[in-house]
JSON list of C-alpha atoms in Angstrom, two decimals:
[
{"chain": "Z", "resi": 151, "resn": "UNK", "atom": "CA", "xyz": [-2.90, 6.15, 14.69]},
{"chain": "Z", "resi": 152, "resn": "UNK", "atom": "CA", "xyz": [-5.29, 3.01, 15.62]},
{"chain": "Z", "resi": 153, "resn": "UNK", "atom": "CA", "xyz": [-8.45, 3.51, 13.83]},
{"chain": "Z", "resi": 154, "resn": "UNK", "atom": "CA", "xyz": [-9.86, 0.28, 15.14]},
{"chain": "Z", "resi": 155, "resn": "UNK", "atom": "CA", "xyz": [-9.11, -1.01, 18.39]},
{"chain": "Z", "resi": 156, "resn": "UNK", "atom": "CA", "xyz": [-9.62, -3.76, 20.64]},
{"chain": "Z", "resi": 157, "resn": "UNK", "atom": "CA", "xyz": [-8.56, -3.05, 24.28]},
{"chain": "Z", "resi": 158, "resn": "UNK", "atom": "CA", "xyz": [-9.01, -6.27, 25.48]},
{"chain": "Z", "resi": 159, "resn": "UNK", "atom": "CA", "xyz": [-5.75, -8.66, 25.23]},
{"chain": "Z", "resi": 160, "resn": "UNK", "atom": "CA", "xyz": [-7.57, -11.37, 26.43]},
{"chain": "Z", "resi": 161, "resn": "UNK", "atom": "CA", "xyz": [-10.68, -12.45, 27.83]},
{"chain": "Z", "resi": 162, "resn": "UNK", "atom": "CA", "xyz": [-11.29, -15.97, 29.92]},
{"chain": "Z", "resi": 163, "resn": "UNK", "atom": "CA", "xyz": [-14.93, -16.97, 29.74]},
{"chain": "Z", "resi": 164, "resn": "UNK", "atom": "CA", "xyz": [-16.83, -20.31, 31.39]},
{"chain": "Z", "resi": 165, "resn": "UNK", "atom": "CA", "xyz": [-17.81, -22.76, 28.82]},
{"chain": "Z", "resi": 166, "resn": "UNK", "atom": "CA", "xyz": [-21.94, -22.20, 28.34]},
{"chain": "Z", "resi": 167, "resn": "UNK", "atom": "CA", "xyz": [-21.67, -18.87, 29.75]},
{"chain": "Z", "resi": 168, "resn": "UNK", "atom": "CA", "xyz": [-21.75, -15.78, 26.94]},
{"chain": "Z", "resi": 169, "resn": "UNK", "atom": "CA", "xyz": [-18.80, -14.33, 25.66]},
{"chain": "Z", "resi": 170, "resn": "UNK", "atom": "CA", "xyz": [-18.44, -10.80, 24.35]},
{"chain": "Z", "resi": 171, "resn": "UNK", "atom": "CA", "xyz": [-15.65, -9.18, 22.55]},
{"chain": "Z", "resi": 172, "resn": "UNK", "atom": "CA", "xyz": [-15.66, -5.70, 22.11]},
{"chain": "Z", "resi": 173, "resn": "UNK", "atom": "CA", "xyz": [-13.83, -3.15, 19.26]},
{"chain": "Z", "resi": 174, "resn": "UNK", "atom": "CA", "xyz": [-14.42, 0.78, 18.94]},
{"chain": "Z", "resi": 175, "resn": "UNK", "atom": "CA", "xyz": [-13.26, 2.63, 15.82]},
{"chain": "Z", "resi": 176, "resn": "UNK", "atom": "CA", "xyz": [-12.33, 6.45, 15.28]},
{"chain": "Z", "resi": 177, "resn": "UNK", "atom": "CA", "xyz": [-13.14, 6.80, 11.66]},
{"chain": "Z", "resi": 178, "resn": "UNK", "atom": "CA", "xyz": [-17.32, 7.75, 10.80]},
{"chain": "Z", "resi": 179, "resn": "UNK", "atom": "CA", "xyz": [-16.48, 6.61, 7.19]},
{"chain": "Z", "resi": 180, "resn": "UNK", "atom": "CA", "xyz": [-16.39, 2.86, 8.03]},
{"chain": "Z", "resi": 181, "resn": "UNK", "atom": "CA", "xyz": [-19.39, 1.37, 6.33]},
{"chain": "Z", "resi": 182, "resn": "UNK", "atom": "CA", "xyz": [-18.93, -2.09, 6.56]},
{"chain": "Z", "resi": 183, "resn": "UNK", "atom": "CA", "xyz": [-17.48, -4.07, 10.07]},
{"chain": "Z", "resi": 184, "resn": "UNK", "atom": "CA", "xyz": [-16.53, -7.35, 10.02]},
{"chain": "Z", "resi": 185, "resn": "UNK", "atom": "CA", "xyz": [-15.11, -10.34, 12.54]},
{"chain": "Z", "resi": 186, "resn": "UNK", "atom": "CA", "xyz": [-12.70, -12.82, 11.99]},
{"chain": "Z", "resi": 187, "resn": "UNK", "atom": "CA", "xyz": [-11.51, -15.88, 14.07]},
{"chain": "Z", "resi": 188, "resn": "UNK", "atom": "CA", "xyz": [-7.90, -16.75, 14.35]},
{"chain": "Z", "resi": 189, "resn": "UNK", "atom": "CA", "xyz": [-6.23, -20.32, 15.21]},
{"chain": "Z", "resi": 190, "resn": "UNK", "atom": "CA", "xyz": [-2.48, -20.68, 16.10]},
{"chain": "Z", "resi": 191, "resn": "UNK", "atom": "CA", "xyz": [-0.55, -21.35, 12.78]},
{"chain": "Z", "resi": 192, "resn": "UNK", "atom": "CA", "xyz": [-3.85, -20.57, 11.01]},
{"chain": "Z", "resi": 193, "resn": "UNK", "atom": "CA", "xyz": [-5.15, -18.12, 8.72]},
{"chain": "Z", "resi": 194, "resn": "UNK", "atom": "CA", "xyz": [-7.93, -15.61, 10.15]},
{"chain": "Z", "resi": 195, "resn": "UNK", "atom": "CA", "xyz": [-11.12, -17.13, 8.79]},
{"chain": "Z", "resi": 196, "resn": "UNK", "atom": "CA", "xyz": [-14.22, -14.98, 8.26]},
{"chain": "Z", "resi": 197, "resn": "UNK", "atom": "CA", "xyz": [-17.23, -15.13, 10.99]},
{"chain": "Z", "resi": 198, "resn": "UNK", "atom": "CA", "xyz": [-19.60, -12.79, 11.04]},
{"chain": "Z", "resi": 199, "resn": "UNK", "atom": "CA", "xyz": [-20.12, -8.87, 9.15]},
{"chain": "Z", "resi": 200, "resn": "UNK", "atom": "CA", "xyz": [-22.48, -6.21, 9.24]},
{"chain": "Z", "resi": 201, "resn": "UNK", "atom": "CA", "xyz": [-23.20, -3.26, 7.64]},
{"chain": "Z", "resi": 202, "resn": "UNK", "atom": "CA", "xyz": [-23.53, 0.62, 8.64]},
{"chain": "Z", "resi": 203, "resn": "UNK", "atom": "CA", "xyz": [-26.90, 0.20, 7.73]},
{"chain": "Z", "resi": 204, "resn": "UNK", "atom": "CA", "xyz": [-27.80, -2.06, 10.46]},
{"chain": "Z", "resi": 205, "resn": "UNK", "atom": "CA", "xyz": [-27.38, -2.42, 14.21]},
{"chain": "Z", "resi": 206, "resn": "UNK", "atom": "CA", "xyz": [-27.74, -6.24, 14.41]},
{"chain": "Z", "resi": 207, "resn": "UNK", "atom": "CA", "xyz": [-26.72, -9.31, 13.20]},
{"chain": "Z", "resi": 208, "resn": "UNK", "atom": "CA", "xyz": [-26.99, -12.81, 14.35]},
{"chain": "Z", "resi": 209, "resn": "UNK", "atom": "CA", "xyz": [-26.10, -16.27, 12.17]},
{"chain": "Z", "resi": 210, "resn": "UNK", "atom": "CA", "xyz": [-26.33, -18.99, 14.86]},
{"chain": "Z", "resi": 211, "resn": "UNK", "atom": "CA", "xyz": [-24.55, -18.68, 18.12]},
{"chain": "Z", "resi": 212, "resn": "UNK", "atom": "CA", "xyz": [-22.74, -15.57, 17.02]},
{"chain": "Z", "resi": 213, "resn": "UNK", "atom": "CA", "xyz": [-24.59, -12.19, 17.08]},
{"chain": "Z", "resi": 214, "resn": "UNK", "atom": "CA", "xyz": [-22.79, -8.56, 16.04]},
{"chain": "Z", "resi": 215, "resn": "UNK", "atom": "CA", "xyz": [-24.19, -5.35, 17.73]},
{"chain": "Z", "resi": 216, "resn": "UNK", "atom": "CA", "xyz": [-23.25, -2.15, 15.90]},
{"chain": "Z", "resi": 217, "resn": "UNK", "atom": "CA", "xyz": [-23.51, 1.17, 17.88]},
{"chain": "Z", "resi": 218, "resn": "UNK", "atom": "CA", "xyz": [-22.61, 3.89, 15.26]},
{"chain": "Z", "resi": 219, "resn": "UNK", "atom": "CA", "xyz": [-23.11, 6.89, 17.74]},
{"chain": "Z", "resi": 220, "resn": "UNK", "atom": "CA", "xyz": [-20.67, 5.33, 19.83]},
{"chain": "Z", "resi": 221, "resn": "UNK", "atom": "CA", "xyz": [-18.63, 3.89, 17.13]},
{"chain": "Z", "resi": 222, "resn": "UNK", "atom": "CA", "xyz": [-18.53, 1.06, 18.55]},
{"chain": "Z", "resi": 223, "resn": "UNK", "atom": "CA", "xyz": [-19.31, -2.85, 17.99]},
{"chain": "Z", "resi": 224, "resn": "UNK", "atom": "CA", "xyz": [-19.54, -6.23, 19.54]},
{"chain": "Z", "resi": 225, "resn": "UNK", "atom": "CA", "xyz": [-19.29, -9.51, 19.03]},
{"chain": "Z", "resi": 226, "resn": "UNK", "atom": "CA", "xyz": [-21.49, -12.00, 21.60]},
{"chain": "Z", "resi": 227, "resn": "UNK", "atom": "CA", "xyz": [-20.79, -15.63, 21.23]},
{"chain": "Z", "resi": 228, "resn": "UNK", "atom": "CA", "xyz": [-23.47, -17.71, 23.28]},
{"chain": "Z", "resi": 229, "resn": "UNK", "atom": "CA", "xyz": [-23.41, -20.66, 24.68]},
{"chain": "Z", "resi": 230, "resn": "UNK", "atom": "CA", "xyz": [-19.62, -20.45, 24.66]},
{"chain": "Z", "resi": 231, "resn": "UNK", "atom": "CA", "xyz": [-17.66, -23.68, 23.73]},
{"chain": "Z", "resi": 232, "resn": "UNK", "atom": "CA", "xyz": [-14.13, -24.91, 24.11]},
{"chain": "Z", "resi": 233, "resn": "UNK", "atom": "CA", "xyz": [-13.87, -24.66, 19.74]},
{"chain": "Z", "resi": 234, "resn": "UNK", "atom": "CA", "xyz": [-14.35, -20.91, 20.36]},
{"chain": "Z", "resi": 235, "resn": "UNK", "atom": "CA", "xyz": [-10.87, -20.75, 22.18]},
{"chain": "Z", "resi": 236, "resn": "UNK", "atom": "CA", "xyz": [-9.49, -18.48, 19.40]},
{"chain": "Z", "resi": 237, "resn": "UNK", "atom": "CA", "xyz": [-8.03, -14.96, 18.93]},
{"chain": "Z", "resi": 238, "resn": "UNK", "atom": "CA", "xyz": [-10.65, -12.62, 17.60]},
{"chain": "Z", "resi": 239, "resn": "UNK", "atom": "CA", "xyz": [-9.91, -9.84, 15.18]},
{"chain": "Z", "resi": 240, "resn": "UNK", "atom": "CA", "xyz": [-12.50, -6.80, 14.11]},
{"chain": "Z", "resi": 241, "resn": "UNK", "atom": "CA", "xyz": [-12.24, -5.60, 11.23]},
{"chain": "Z", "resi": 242, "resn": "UNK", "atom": "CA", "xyz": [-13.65, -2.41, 9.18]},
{"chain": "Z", "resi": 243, "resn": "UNK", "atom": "CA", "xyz": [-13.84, -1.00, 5.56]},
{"chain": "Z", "resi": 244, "resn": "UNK", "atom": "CA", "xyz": [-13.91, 2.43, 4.19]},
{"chain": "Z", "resi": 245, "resn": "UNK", "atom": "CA", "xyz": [-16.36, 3.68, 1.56]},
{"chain": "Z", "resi": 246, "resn": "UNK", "atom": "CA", "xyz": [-13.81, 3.47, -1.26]},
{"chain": "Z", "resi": 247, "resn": "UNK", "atom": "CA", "xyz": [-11.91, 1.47, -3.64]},
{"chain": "Z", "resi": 248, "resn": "UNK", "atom": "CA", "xyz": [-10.44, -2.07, -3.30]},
{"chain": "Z", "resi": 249, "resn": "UNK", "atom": "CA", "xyz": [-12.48, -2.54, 0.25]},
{"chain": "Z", "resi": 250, "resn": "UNK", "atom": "CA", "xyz": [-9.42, -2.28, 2.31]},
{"chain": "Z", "resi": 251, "resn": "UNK", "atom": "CA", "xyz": [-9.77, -3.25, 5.55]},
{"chain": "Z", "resi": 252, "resn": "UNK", "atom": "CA", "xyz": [-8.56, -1.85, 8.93]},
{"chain": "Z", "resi": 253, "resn": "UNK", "atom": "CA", "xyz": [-7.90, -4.26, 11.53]},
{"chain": "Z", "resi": 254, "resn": "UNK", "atom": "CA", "xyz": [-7.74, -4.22, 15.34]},
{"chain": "Z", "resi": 255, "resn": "UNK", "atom": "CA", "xyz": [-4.81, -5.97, 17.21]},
{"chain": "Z", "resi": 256, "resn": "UNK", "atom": "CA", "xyz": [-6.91, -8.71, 18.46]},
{"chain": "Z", "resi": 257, "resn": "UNK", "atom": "CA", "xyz": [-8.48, -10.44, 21.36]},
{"chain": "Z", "resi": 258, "resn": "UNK", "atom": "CA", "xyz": [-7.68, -14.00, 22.81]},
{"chain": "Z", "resi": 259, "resn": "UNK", "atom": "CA", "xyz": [-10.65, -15.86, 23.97]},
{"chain": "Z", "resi": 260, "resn": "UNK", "atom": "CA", "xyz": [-10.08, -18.67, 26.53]},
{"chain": "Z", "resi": 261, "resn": "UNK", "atom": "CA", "xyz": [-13.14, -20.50, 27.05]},
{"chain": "Z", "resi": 262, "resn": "UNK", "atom": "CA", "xyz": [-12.71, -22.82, 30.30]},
{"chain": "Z", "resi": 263, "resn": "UNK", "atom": "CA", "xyz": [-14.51, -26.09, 30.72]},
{"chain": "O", "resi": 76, "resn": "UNK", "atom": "CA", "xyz": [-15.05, -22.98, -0.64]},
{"chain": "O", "resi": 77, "resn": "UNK", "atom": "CA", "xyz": [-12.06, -20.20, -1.56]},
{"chain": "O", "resi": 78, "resn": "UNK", "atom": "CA", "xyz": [-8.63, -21.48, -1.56]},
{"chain": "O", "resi": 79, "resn": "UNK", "atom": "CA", "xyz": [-5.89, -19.19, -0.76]},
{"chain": "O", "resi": 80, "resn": "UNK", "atom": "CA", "xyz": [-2.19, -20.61, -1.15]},
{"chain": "O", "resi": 81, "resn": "UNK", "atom": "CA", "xyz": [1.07, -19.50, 0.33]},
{"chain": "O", "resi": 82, "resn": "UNK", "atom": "CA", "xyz": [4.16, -21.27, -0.97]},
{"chain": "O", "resi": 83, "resn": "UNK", "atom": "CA", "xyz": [6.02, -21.72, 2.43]},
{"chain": "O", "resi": 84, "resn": "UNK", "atom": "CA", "xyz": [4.97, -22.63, 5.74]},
{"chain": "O", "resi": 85, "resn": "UNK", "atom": "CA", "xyz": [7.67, -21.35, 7.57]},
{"chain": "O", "resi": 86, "resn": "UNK", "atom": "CA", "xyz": [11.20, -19.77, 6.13]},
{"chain": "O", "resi": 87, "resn": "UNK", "atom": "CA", "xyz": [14.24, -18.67, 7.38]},
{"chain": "O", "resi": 88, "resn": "UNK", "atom": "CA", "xyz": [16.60, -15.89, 5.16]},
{"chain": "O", "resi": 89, "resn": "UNK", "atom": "CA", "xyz": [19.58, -13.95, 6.06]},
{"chain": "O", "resi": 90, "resn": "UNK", "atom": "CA", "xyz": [19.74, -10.29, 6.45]},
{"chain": "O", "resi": 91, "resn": "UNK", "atom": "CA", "xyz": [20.03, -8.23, 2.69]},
{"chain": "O", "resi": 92, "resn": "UNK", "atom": "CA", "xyz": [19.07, -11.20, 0.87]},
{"chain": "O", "resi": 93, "resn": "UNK", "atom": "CA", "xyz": [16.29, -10.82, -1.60]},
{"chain": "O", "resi": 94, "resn": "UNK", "atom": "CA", "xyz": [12.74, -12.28, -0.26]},
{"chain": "O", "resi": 95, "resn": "UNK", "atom": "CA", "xyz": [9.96, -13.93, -2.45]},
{"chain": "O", "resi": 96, "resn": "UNK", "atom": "CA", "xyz": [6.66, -14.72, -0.66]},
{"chain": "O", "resi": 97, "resn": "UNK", "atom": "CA", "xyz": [3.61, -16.40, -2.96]},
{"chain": "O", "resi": 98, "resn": "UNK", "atom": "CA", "xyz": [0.29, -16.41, -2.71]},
{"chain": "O", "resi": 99, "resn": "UNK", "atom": "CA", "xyz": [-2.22, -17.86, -4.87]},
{"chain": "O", "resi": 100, "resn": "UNK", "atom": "CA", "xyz": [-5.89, -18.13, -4.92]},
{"chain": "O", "resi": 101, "resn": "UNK", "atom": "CA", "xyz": [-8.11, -20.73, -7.04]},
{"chain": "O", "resi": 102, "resn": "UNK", "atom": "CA", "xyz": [-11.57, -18.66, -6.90]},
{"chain": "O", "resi": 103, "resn": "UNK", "atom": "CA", "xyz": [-11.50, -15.70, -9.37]},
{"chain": "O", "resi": 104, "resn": "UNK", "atom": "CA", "xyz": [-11.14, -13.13, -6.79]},
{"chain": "O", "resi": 105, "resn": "UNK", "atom": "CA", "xyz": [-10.00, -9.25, -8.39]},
{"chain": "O", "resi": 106, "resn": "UNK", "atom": "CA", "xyz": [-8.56, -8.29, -5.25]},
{"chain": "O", "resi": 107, "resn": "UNK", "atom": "CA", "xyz": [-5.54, -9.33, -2.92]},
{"chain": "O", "resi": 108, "resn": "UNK", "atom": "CA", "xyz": [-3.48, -8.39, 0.04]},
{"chain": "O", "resi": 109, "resn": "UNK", "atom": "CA", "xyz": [-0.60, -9.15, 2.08]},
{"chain": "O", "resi": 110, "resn": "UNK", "atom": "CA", "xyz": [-0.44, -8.08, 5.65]},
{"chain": "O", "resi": 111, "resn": "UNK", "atom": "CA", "xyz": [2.08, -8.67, 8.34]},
{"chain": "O", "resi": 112, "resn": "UNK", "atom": "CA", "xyz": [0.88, -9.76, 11.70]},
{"chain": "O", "resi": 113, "resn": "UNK", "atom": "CA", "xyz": [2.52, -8.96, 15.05]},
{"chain": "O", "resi": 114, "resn": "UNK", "atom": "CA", "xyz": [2.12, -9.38, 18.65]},
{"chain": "O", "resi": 115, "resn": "UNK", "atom": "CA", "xyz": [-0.31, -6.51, 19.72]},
{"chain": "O", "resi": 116, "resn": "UNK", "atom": "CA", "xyz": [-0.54, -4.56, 16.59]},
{"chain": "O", "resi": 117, "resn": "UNK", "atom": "CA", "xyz": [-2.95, -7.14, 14.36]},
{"chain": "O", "resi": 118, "resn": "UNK", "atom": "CA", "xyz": [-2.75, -7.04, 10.57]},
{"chain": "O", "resi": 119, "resn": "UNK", "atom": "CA", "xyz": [-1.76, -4.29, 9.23]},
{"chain": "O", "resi": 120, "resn": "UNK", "atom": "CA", "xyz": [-2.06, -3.83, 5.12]},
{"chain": "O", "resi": 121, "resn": "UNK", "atom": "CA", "xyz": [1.67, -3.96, 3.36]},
{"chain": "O", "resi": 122, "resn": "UNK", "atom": "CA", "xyz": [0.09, -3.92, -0.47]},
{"chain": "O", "resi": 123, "resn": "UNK", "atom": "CA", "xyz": [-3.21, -4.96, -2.49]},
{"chain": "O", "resi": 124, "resn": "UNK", "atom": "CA", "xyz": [-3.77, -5.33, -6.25]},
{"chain": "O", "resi": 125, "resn": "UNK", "atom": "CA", "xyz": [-7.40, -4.91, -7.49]},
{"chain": "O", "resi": 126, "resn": "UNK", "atom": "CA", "xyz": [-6.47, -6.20, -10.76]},
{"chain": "O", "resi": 127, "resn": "UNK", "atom": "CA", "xyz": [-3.91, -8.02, -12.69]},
{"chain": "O", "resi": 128, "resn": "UNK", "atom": "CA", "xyz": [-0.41, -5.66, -12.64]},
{"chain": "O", "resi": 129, "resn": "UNK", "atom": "CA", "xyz": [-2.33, -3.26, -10.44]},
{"chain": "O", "resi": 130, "resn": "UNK", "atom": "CA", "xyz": [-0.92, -1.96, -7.31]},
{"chain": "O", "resi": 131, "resn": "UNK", "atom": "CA", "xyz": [-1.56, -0.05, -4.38]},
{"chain": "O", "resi": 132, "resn": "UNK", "atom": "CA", "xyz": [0.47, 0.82, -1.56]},
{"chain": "O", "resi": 133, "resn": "UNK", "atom": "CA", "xyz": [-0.98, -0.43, 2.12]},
{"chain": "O", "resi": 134, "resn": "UNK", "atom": "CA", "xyz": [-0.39, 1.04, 5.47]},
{"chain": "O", "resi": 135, "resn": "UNK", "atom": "CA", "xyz": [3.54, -0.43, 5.46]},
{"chain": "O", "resi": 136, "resn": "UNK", "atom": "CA", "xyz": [4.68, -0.68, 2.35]},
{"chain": "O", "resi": 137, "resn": "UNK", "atom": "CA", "xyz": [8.53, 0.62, 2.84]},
{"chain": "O", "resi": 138, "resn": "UNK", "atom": "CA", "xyz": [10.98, -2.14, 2.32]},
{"chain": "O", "resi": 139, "resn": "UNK", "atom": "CA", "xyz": [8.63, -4.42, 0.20]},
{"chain": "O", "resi": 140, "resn": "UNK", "atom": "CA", "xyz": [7.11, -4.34, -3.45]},
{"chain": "O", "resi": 141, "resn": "UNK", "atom": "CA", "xyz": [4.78, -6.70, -4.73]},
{"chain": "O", "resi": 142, "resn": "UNK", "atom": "CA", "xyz": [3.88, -8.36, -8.19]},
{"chain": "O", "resi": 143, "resn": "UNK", "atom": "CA", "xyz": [0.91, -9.39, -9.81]},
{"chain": "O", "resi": 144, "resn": "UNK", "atom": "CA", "xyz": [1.45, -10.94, -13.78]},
{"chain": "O", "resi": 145, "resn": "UNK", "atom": "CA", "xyz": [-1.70, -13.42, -13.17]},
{"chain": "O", "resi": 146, "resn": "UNK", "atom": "CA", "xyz": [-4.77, -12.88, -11.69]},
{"chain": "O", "resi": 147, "resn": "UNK", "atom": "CA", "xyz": [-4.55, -16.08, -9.18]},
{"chain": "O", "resi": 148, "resn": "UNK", "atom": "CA", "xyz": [-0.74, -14.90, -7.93]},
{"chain": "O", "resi": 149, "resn": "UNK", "atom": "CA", "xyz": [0.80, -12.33, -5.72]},
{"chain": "O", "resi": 150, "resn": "UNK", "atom": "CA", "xyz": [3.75, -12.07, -4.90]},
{"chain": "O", "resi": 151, "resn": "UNK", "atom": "CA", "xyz": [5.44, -10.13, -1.85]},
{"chain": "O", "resi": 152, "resn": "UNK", "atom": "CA", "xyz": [8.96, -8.98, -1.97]},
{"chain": "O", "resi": 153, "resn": "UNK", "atom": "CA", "xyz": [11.78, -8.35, 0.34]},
{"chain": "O", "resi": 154, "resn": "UNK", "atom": "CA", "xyz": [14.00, -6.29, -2.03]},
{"chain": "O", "resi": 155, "resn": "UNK", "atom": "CA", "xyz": [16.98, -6.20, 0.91]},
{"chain": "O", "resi": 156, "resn": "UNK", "atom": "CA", "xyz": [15.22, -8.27, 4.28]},
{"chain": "O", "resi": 157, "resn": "UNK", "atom": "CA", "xyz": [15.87, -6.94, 6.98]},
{"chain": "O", "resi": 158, "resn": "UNK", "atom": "CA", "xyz": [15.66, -8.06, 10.64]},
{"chain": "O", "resi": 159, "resn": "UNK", "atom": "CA", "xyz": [12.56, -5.92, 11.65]},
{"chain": "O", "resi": 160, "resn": "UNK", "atom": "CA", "xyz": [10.90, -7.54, 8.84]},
{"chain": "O", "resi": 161, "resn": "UNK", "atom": "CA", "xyz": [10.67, -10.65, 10.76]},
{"chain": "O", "resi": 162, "resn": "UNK", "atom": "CA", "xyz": [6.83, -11.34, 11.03]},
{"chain": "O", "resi": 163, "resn": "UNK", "atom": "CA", "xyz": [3.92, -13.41, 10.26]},
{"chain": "O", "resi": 164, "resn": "UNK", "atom": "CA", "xyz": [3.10, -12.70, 6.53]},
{"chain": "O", "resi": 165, "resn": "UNK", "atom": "CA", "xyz": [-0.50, -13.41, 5.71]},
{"chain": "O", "resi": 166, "resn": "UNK", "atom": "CA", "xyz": [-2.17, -13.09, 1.92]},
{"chain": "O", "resi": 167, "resn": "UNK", "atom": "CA", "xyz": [-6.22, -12.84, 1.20]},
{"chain": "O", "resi": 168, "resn": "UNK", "atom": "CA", "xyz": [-7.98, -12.77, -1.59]},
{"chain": "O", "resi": 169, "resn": "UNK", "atom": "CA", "xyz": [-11.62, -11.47, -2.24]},
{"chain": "O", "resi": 170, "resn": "UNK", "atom": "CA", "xyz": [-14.34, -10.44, -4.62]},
{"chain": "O", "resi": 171, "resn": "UNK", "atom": "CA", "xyz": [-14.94, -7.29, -6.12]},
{"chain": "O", "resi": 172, "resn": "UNK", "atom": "CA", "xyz": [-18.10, -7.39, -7.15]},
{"chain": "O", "resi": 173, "resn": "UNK", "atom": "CA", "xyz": [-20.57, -5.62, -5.64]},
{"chain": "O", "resi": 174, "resn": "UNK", "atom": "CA", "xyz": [-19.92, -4.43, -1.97]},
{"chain": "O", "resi": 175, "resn": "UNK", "atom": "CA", "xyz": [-19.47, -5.95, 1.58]},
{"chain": "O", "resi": 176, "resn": "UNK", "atom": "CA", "xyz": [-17.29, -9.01, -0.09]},
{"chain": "O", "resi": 177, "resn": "UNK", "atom": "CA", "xyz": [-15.36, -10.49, 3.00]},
{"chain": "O", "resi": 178, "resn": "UNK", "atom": "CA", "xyz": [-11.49, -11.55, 2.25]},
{"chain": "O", "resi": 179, "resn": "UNK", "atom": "CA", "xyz": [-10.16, -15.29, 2.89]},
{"chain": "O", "resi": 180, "resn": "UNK", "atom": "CA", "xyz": [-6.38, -15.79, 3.78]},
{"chain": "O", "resi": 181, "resn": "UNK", "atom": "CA", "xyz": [-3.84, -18.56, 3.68]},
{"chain": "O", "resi": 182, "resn": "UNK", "atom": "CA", "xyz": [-2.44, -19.96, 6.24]},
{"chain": "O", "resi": 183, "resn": "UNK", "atom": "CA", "xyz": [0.52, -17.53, 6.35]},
{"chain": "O", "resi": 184, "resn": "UNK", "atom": "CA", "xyz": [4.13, -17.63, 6.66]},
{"chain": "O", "resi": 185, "resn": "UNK", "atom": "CA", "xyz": [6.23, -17.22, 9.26]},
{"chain": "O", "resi": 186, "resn": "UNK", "atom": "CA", "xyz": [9.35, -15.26, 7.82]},
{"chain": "O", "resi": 187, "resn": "UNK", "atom": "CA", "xyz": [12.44, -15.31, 10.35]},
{"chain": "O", "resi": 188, "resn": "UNK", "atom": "CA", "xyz": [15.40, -12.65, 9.40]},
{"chain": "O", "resi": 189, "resn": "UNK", "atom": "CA", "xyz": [18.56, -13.94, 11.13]}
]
């Protein structure tokens, strides 16, 4: 049972064009969604979160959209660079506990030059 | 910036050996995880300890346990591996204070069962 998933295996995107990665969940209790940024033979390192309470958030080129009644959320990365080249996993957390969190299965970004 | 710390890089075991994966962290954090990471299926949560010899089971926790004497180290265990248990193993750590506190991993380990 996927409660967060990312249906998009890959996505190949023109460098200075906008990229957008996309990641719909099942569960209403998620409160708190966040985005993570994974090199080969890397750890996932932390990008961008936001919370139920909001719809929108932006920290530079990177800018999370959060569509509760859809339960749904996106992550826009504009201009695109070659850096960005990464796989991309969502992420969400229940109201509860040790804030576990529920991950999709990822999306690899290819940003051509 | 948080430091997370897994012993090994990459190792290699034998089928119903006994597995030890490490993991420590340097910033204080009450919480940690392992996960295993696979081709098409993400991270999914094996164990996580929100405090020193506290435990709680994950999504997958059949076939591993987990330790936690110290607050900076957790430990994953293979009691008998297995080769289905061959995987990317990744550890985080985070804060749990206050809410919305975003978890930082290690570098992982890639754990082959021959």
């Amino acid at each position: 049972d996927q409660q967060v998933k990312q249906n998009s295996p890959s996505l190949s995107v023109q460098e200075g064009r906008i990229s957008i990665l996309n990641c719909d969940y099942t569960n209403s209790m998620f409160d708190y969604f966040l985005w993570y940024k994974k090199y080969p033979a890397e750890g996932p390192t932390f990008l961008i979160s936001i919370s139920s309470i909001k719809d929108k958030n932006e920290d530079g080129r990177f800018t999370v959209f959060l569509n509760k009644s859809a339960k749904h959320l996106s992550l826009h990365i504009v201009p695109s660079q070659p850096g960005d080249s990464a796989v991309y996993f969502c992420a969400a957390s229940l109201i509860q506990g040790a804030q576990k969190l529920v991950f999709g299965q990822g999306t690899r970004l290819t940003i051509n030059p | 910036d948080v430091k997370v710390t897994q012993s090994s890089r990459y190792l290699v075991k034998r089928t119903g050996e006994k597995v030890f994966l490490e993991c420590v962290q340097d910033m204080d954090h009450e919480n940690m995880f392992w996960y295993r990471q696979d081709p098409g299926l993400g991270l999914r949560l094996i164990y996580f300890s929100y405090d020193v010899k506290m435990k709680e089971k994950g999504d997958i926790p059949e076939g591993y346990s987990v330790s936690r004497e110290k607050k900076e180290r957790f430990s994953l265990i293979l009691e008998s591996a297995s080769t289905n248990q061959t995987s990317m193993y990744l550890c985080a750590s985070s804060l749990a204070s206050g809410r919305n506190q975003p978890q930082h991993f290690g570098d992982g380990t890639r754990l082959s069962i021959l």
